[in-house]
PDB file of C-alpha atoms in Angstrom:
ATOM      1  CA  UNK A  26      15.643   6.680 -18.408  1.00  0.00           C
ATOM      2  CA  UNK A  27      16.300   9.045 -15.326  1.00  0.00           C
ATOM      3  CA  UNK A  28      14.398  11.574 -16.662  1.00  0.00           C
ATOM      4  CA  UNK A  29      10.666  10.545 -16.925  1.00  0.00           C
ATOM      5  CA  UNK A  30       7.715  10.153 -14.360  1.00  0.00           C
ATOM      6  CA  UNK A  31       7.946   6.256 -13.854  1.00  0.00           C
ATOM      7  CA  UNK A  32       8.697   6.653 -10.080  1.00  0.00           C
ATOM      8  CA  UNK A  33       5.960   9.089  -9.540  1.00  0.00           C
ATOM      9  CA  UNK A  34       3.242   7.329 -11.923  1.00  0.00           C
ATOM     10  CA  UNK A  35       4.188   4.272  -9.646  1.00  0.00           C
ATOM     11  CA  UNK A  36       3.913   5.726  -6.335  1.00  0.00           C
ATOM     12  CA  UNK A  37       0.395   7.475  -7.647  1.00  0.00           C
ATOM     13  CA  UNK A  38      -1.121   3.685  -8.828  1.00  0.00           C
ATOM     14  CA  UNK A  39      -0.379   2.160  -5.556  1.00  0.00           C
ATOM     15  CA  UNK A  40      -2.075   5.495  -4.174  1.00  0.00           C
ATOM     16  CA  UNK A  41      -4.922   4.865  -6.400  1.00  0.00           C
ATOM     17  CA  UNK A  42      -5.120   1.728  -5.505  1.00  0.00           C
ATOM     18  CA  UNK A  43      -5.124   2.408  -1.935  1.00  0.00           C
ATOM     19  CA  UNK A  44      -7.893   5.042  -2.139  1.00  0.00           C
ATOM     20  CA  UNK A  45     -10.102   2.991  -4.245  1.00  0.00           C
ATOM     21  CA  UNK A  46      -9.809  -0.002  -1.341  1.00  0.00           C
ATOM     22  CA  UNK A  47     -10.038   3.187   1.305  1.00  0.00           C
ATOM     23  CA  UNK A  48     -13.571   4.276  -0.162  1.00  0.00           C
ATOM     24  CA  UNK A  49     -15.267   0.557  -0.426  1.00  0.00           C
ATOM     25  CA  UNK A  50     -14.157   0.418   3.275  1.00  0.00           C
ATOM     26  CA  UNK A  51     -15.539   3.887   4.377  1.00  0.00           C
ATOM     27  CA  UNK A  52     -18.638   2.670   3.243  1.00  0.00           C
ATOM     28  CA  UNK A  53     -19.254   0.108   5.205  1.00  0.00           C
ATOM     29  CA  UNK A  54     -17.835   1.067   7.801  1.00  0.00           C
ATOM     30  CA  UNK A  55     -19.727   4.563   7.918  1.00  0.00           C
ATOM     31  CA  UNK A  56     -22.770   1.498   6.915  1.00  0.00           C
ATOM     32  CA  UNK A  57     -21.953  -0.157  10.209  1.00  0.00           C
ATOM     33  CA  UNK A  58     -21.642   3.109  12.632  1.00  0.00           C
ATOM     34  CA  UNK A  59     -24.563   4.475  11.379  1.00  0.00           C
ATOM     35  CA  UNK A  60     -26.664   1.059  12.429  1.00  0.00           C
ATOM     36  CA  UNK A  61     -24.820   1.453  15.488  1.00  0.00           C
ATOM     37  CA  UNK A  62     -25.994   4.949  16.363  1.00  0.00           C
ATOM     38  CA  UNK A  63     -29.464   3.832  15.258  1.00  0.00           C
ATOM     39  CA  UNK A  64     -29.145   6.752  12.917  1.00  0.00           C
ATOM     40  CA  UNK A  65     -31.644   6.434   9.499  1.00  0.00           C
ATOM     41  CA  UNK A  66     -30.708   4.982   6.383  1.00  0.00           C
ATOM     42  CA  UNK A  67     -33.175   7.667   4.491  1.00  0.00           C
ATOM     43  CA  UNK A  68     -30.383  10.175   3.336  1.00  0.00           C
ATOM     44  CA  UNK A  69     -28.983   6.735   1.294  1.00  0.00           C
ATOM     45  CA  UNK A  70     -32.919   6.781  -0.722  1.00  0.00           C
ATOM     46  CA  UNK A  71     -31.755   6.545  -4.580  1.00  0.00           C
ATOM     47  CA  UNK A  72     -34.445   9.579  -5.108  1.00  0.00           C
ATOM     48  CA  UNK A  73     -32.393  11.709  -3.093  1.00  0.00           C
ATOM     49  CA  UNK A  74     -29.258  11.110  -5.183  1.00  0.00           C
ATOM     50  CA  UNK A  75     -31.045  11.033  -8.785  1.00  0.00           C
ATOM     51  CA  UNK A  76     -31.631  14.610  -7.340  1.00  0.00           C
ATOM     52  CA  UNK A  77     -27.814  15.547  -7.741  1.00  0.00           C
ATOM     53  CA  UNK A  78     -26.618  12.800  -9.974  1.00  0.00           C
ATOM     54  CA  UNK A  79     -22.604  12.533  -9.116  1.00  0.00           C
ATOM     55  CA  UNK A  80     -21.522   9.234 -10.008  1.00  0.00           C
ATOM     56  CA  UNK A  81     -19.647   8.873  -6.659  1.00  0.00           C
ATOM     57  CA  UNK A  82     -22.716   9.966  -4.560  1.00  0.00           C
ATOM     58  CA  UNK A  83     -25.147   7.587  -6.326  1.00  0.00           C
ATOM     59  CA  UNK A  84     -22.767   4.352  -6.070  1.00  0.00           C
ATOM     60  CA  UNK A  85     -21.776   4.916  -2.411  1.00  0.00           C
ATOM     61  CA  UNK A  86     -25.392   5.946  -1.148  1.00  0.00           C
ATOM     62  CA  UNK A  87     -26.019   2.570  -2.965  1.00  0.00           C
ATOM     63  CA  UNK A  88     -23.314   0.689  -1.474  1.00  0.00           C
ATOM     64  CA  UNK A  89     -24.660   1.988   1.908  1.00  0.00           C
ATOM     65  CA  UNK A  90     -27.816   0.924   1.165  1.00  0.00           C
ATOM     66  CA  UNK A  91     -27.094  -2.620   0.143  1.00  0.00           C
ATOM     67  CA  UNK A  92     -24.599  -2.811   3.524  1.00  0.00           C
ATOM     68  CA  UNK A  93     -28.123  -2.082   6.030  1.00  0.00           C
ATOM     69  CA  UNK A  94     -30.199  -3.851   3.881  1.00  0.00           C
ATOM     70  CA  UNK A  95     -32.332  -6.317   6.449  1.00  0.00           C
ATOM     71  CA  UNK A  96     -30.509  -4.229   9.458  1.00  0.00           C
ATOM     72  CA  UNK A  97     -32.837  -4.617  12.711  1.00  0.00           C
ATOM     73  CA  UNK A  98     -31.745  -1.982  14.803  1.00  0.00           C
ATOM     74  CA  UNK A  99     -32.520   0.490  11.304  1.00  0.00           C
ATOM     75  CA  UNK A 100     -35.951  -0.652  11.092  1.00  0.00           C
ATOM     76  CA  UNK A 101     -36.458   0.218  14.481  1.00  0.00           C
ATOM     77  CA  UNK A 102     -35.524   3.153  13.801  1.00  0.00           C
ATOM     78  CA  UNK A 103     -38.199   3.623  11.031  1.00  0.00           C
ATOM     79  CA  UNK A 104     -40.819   5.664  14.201  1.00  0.00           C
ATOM     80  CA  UNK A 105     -37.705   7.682  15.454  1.00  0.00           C
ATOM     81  CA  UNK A 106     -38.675  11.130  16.427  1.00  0.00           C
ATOM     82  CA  UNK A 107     -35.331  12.530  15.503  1.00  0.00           C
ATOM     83  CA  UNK A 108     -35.664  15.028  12.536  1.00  0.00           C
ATOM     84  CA  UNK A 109     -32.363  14.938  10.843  1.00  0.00           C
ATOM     85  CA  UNK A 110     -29.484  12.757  11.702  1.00  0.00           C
ATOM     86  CA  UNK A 111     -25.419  14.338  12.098  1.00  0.00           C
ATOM     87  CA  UNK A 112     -24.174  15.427   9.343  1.00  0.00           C
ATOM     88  CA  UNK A 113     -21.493  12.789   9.271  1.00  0.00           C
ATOM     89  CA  UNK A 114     -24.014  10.371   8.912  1.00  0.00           C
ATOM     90  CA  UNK A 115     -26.541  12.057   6.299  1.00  0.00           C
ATOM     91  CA  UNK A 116     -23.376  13.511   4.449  1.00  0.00           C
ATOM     92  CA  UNK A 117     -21.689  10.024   3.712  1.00  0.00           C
ATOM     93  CA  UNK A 118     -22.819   9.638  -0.018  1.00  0.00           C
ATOM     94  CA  UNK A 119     -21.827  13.297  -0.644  1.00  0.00           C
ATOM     95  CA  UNK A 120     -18.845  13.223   0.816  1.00  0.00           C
ATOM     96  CA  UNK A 121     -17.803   9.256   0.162  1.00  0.00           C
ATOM     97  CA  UNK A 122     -19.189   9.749  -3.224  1.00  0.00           C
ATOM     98  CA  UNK A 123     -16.969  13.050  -4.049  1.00  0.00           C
ATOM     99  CA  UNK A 124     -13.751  10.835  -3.171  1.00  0.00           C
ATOM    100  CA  UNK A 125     -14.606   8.695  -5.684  1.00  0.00           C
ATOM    101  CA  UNK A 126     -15.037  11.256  -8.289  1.00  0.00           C
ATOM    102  CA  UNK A 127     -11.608  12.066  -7.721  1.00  0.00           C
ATOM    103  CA  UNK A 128     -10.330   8.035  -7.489  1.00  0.00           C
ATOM    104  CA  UNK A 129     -12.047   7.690 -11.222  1.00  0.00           C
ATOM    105  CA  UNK A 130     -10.230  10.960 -12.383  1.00  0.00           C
ATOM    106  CA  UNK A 131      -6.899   9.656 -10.886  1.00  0.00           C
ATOM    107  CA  UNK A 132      -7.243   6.263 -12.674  1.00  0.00           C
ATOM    108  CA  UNK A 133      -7.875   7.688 -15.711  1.00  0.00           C
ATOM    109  CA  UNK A 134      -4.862  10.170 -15.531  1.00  0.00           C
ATOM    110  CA  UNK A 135      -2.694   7.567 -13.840  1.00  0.00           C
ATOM    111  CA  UNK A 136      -3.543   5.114 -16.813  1.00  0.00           C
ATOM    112  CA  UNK A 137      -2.593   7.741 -19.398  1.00  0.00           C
ATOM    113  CA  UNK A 138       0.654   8.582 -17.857  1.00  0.00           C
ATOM    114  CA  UNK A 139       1.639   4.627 -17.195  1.00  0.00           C
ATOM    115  CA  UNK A 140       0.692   3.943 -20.877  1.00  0.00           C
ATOM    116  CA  UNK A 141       2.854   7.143 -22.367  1.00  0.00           C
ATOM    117  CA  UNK A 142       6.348   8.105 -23.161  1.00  0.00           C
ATOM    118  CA  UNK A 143       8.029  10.350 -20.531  1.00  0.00           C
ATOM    119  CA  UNK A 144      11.515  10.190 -21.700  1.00  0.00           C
ATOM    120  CA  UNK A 145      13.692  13.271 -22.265  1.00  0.00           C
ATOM    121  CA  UNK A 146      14.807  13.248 -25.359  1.00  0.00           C
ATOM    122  CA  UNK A 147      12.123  10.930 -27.367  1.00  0.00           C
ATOM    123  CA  UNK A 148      13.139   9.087 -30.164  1.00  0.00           C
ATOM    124  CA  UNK A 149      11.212   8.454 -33.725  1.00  0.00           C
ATOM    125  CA  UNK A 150      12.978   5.942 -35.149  1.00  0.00           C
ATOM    126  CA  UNK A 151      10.368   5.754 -38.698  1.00  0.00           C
ATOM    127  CA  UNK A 152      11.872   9.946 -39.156  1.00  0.00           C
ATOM    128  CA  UNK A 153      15.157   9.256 -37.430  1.00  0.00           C
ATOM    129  CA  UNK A 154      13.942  12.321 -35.090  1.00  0.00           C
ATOM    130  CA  UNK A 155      15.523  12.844 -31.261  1.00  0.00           C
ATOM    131  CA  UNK A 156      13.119  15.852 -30.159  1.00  0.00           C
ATOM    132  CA  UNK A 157      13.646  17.132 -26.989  1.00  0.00           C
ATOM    133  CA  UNK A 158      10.417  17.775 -24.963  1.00  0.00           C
ATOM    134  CA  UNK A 159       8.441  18.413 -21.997  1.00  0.00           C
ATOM    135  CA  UNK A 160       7.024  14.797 -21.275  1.00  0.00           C
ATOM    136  CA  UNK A 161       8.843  14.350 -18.337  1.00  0.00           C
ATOM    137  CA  UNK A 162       7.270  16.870 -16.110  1.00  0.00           C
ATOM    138  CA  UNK A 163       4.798  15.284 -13.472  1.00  0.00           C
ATOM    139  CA  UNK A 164       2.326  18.080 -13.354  1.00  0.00           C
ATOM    140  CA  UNK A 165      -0.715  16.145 -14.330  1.00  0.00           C
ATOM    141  CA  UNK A 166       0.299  13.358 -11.329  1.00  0.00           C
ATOM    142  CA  UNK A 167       1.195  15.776  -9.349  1.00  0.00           C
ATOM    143  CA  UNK A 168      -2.320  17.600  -9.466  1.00  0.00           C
ATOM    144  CA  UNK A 169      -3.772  14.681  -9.282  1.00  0.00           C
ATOM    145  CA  UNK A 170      -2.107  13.217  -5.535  1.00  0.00           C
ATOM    146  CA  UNK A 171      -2.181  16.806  -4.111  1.00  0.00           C
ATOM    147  CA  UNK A 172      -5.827  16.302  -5.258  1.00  0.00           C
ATOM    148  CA  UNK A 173      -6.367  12.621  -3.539  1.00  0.00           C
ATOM    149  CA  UNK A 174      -4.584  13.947  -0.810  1.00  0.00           C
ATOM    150  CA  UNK A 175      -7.334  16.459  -0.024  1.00  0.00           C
ATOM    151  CA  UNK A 176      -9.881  14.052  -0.779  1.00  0.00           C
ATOM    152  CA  UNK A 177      -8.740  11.611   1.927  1.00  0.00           C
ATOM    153  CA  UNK A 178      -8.246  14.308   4.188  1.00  0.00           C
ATOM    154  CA  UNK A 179     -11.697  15.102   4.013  1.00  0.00           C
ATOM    155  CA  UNK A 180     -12.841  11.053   3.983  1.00  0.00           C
ATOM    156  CA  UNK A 181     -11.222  11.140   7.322  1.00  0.00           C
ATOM    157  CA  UNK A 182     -12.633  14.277   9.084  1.00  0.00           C
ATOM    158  CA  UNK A 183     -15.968  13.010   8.101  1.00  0.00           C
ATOM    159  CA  UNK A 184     -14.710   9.319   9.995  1.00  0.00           C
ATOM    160  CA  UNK A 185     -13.737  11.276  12.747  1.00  0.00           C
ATOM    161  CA  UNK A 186     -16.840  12.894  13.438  1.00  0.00           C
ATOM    162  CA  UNK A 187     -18.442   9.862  13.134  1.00  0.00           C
ATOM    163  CA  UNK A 188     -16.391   8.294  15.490  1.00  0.00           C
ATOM    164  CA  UNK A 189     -16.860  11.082  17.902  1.00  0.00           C
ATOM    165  CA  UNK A 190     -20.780  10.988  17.873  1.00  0.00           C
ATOM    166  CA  UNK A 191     -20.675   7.142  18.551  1.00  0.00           C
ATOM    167  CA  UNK A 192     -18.227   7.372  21.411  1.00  0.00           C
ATOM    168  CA  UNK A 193     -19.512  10.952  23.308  1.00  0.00           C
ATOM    169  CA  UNK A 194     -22.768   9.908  25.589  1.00  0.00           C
ATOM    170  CA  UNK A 195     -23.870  13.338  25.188  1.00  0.00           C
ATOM    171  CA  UNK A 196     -24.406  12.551  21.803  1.00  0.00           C
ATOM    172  CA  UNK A 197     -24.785   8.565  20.956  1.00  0.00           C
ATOM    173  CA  UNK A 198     -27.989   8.570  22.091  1.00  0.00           C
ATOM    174  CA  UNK A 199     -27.803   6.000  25.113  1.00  0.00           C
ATOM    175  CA  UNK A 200     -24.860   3.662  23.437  1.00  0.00           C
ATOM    176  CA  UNK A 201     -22.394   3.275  26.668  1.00  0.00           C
ATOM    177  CA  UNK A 202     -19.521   6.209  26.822  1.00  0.00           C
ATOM    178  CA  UNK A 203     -16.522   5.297  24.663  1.00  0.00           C
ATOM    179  CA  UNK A 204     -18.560   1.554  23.656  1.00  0.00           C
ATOM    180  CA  UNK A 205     -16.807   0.511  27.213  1.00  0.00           C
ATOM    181  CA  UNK A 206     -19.284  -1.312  29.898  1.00  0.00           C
ATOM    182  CA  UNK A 207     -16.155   0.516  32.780  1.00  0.00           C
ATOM    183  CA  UNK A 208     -15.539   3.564  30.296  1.00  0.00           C
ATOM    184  CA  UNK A 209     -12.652   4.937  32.428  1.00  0.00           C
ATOM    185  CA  UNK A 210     -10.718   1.548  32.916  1.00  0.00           C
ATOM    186  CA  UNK A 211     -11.503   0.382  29.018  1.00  0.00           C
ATOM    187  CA  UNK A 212     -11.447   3.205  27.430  1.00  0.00           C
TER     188      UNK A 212
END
């Protein structure tokens, strides 16, 4: 009973769990800055994705899509003379999408390893058999949130830069410095 991975399973679902509502919020939030920065919704085109078909990158580039859809300040950027976008805005789907790659990996590990025996040793009662074993060693959960944590490392440098382009007049592309009408008293 004290020596299994029941603690650690359980701290990695809520993780899961966490990530999963992390990466449906990225989305539309990196939806809504990119209307904001009048940046163009064509790196979310389905064609582009059916072009590298990660499961991730097609279903947040979709998500993305479905957030601007009937957006007024994107369709006037439809004329824009800009040629490509920030990265942090024409990346989202790649970089969204590879997060959650890693989220559907992680469930299906975490559902294994909430469904399985981790007790040290492990009885058979049908053989009468106590075997001692290795079933208690978190490796695979382990791998899996030093994994996630990389992945929402990465879901947040991406959010940063985002953030940055928005709120830098050098680059926002007229937006107000730091969204503030007074942007050293409200900043």
């Amino acid at each position: 009973l004290v020596n299994g991975t029941q603690m650690m399973a359980a701290v990695a679902a809520l993780a899961l769990a966490a990530g999963e509502k992390i990466v449906d919020l990225s989305n539309l939030v990196g939806a809504m800055s990119l209307d904001a920065s009048r940046d163009s919704v064509a790196p979310m085109d389905a064609r582009i994705h059916a072009c590298r078909p990660h499961p991730g990158q097609e279903e947040c580039a979709g998500a993305i899509r479905r957030y601007l859809e009937g957006s007024e300040i994107n369709r006037s950027h439809i004329d824009c003379q800009k040629i490509q976008d920030s990265y942090s805005f024409r990346c989202m789907p790649q970089v969204h999408g590879a997060v959650r790659d890693v989220l559907r990996f992680a469930r299906r590990v975490i559902t294994i390893e909430v469904n399985s025996a981790t007790d040290n040793p492990l009885i058979f009662p049908e053989s009468e058999a106590v075997l001692s074993g290795g079933n208690f060693h978190g490796e695979p959960v382990a791998f899996w949130l030093d994994f996630l944590a990389i992945a929402l490392s990465e879901l947040g440098s991406i959010s940063e830069r985002r953030i940055d382009k928005i709120l830098d007049p050098v680059f926002n592309d007229g937006l107000p410095p730091f969204l503030a009408e007074n942007s050293g008293f409200q900043s």
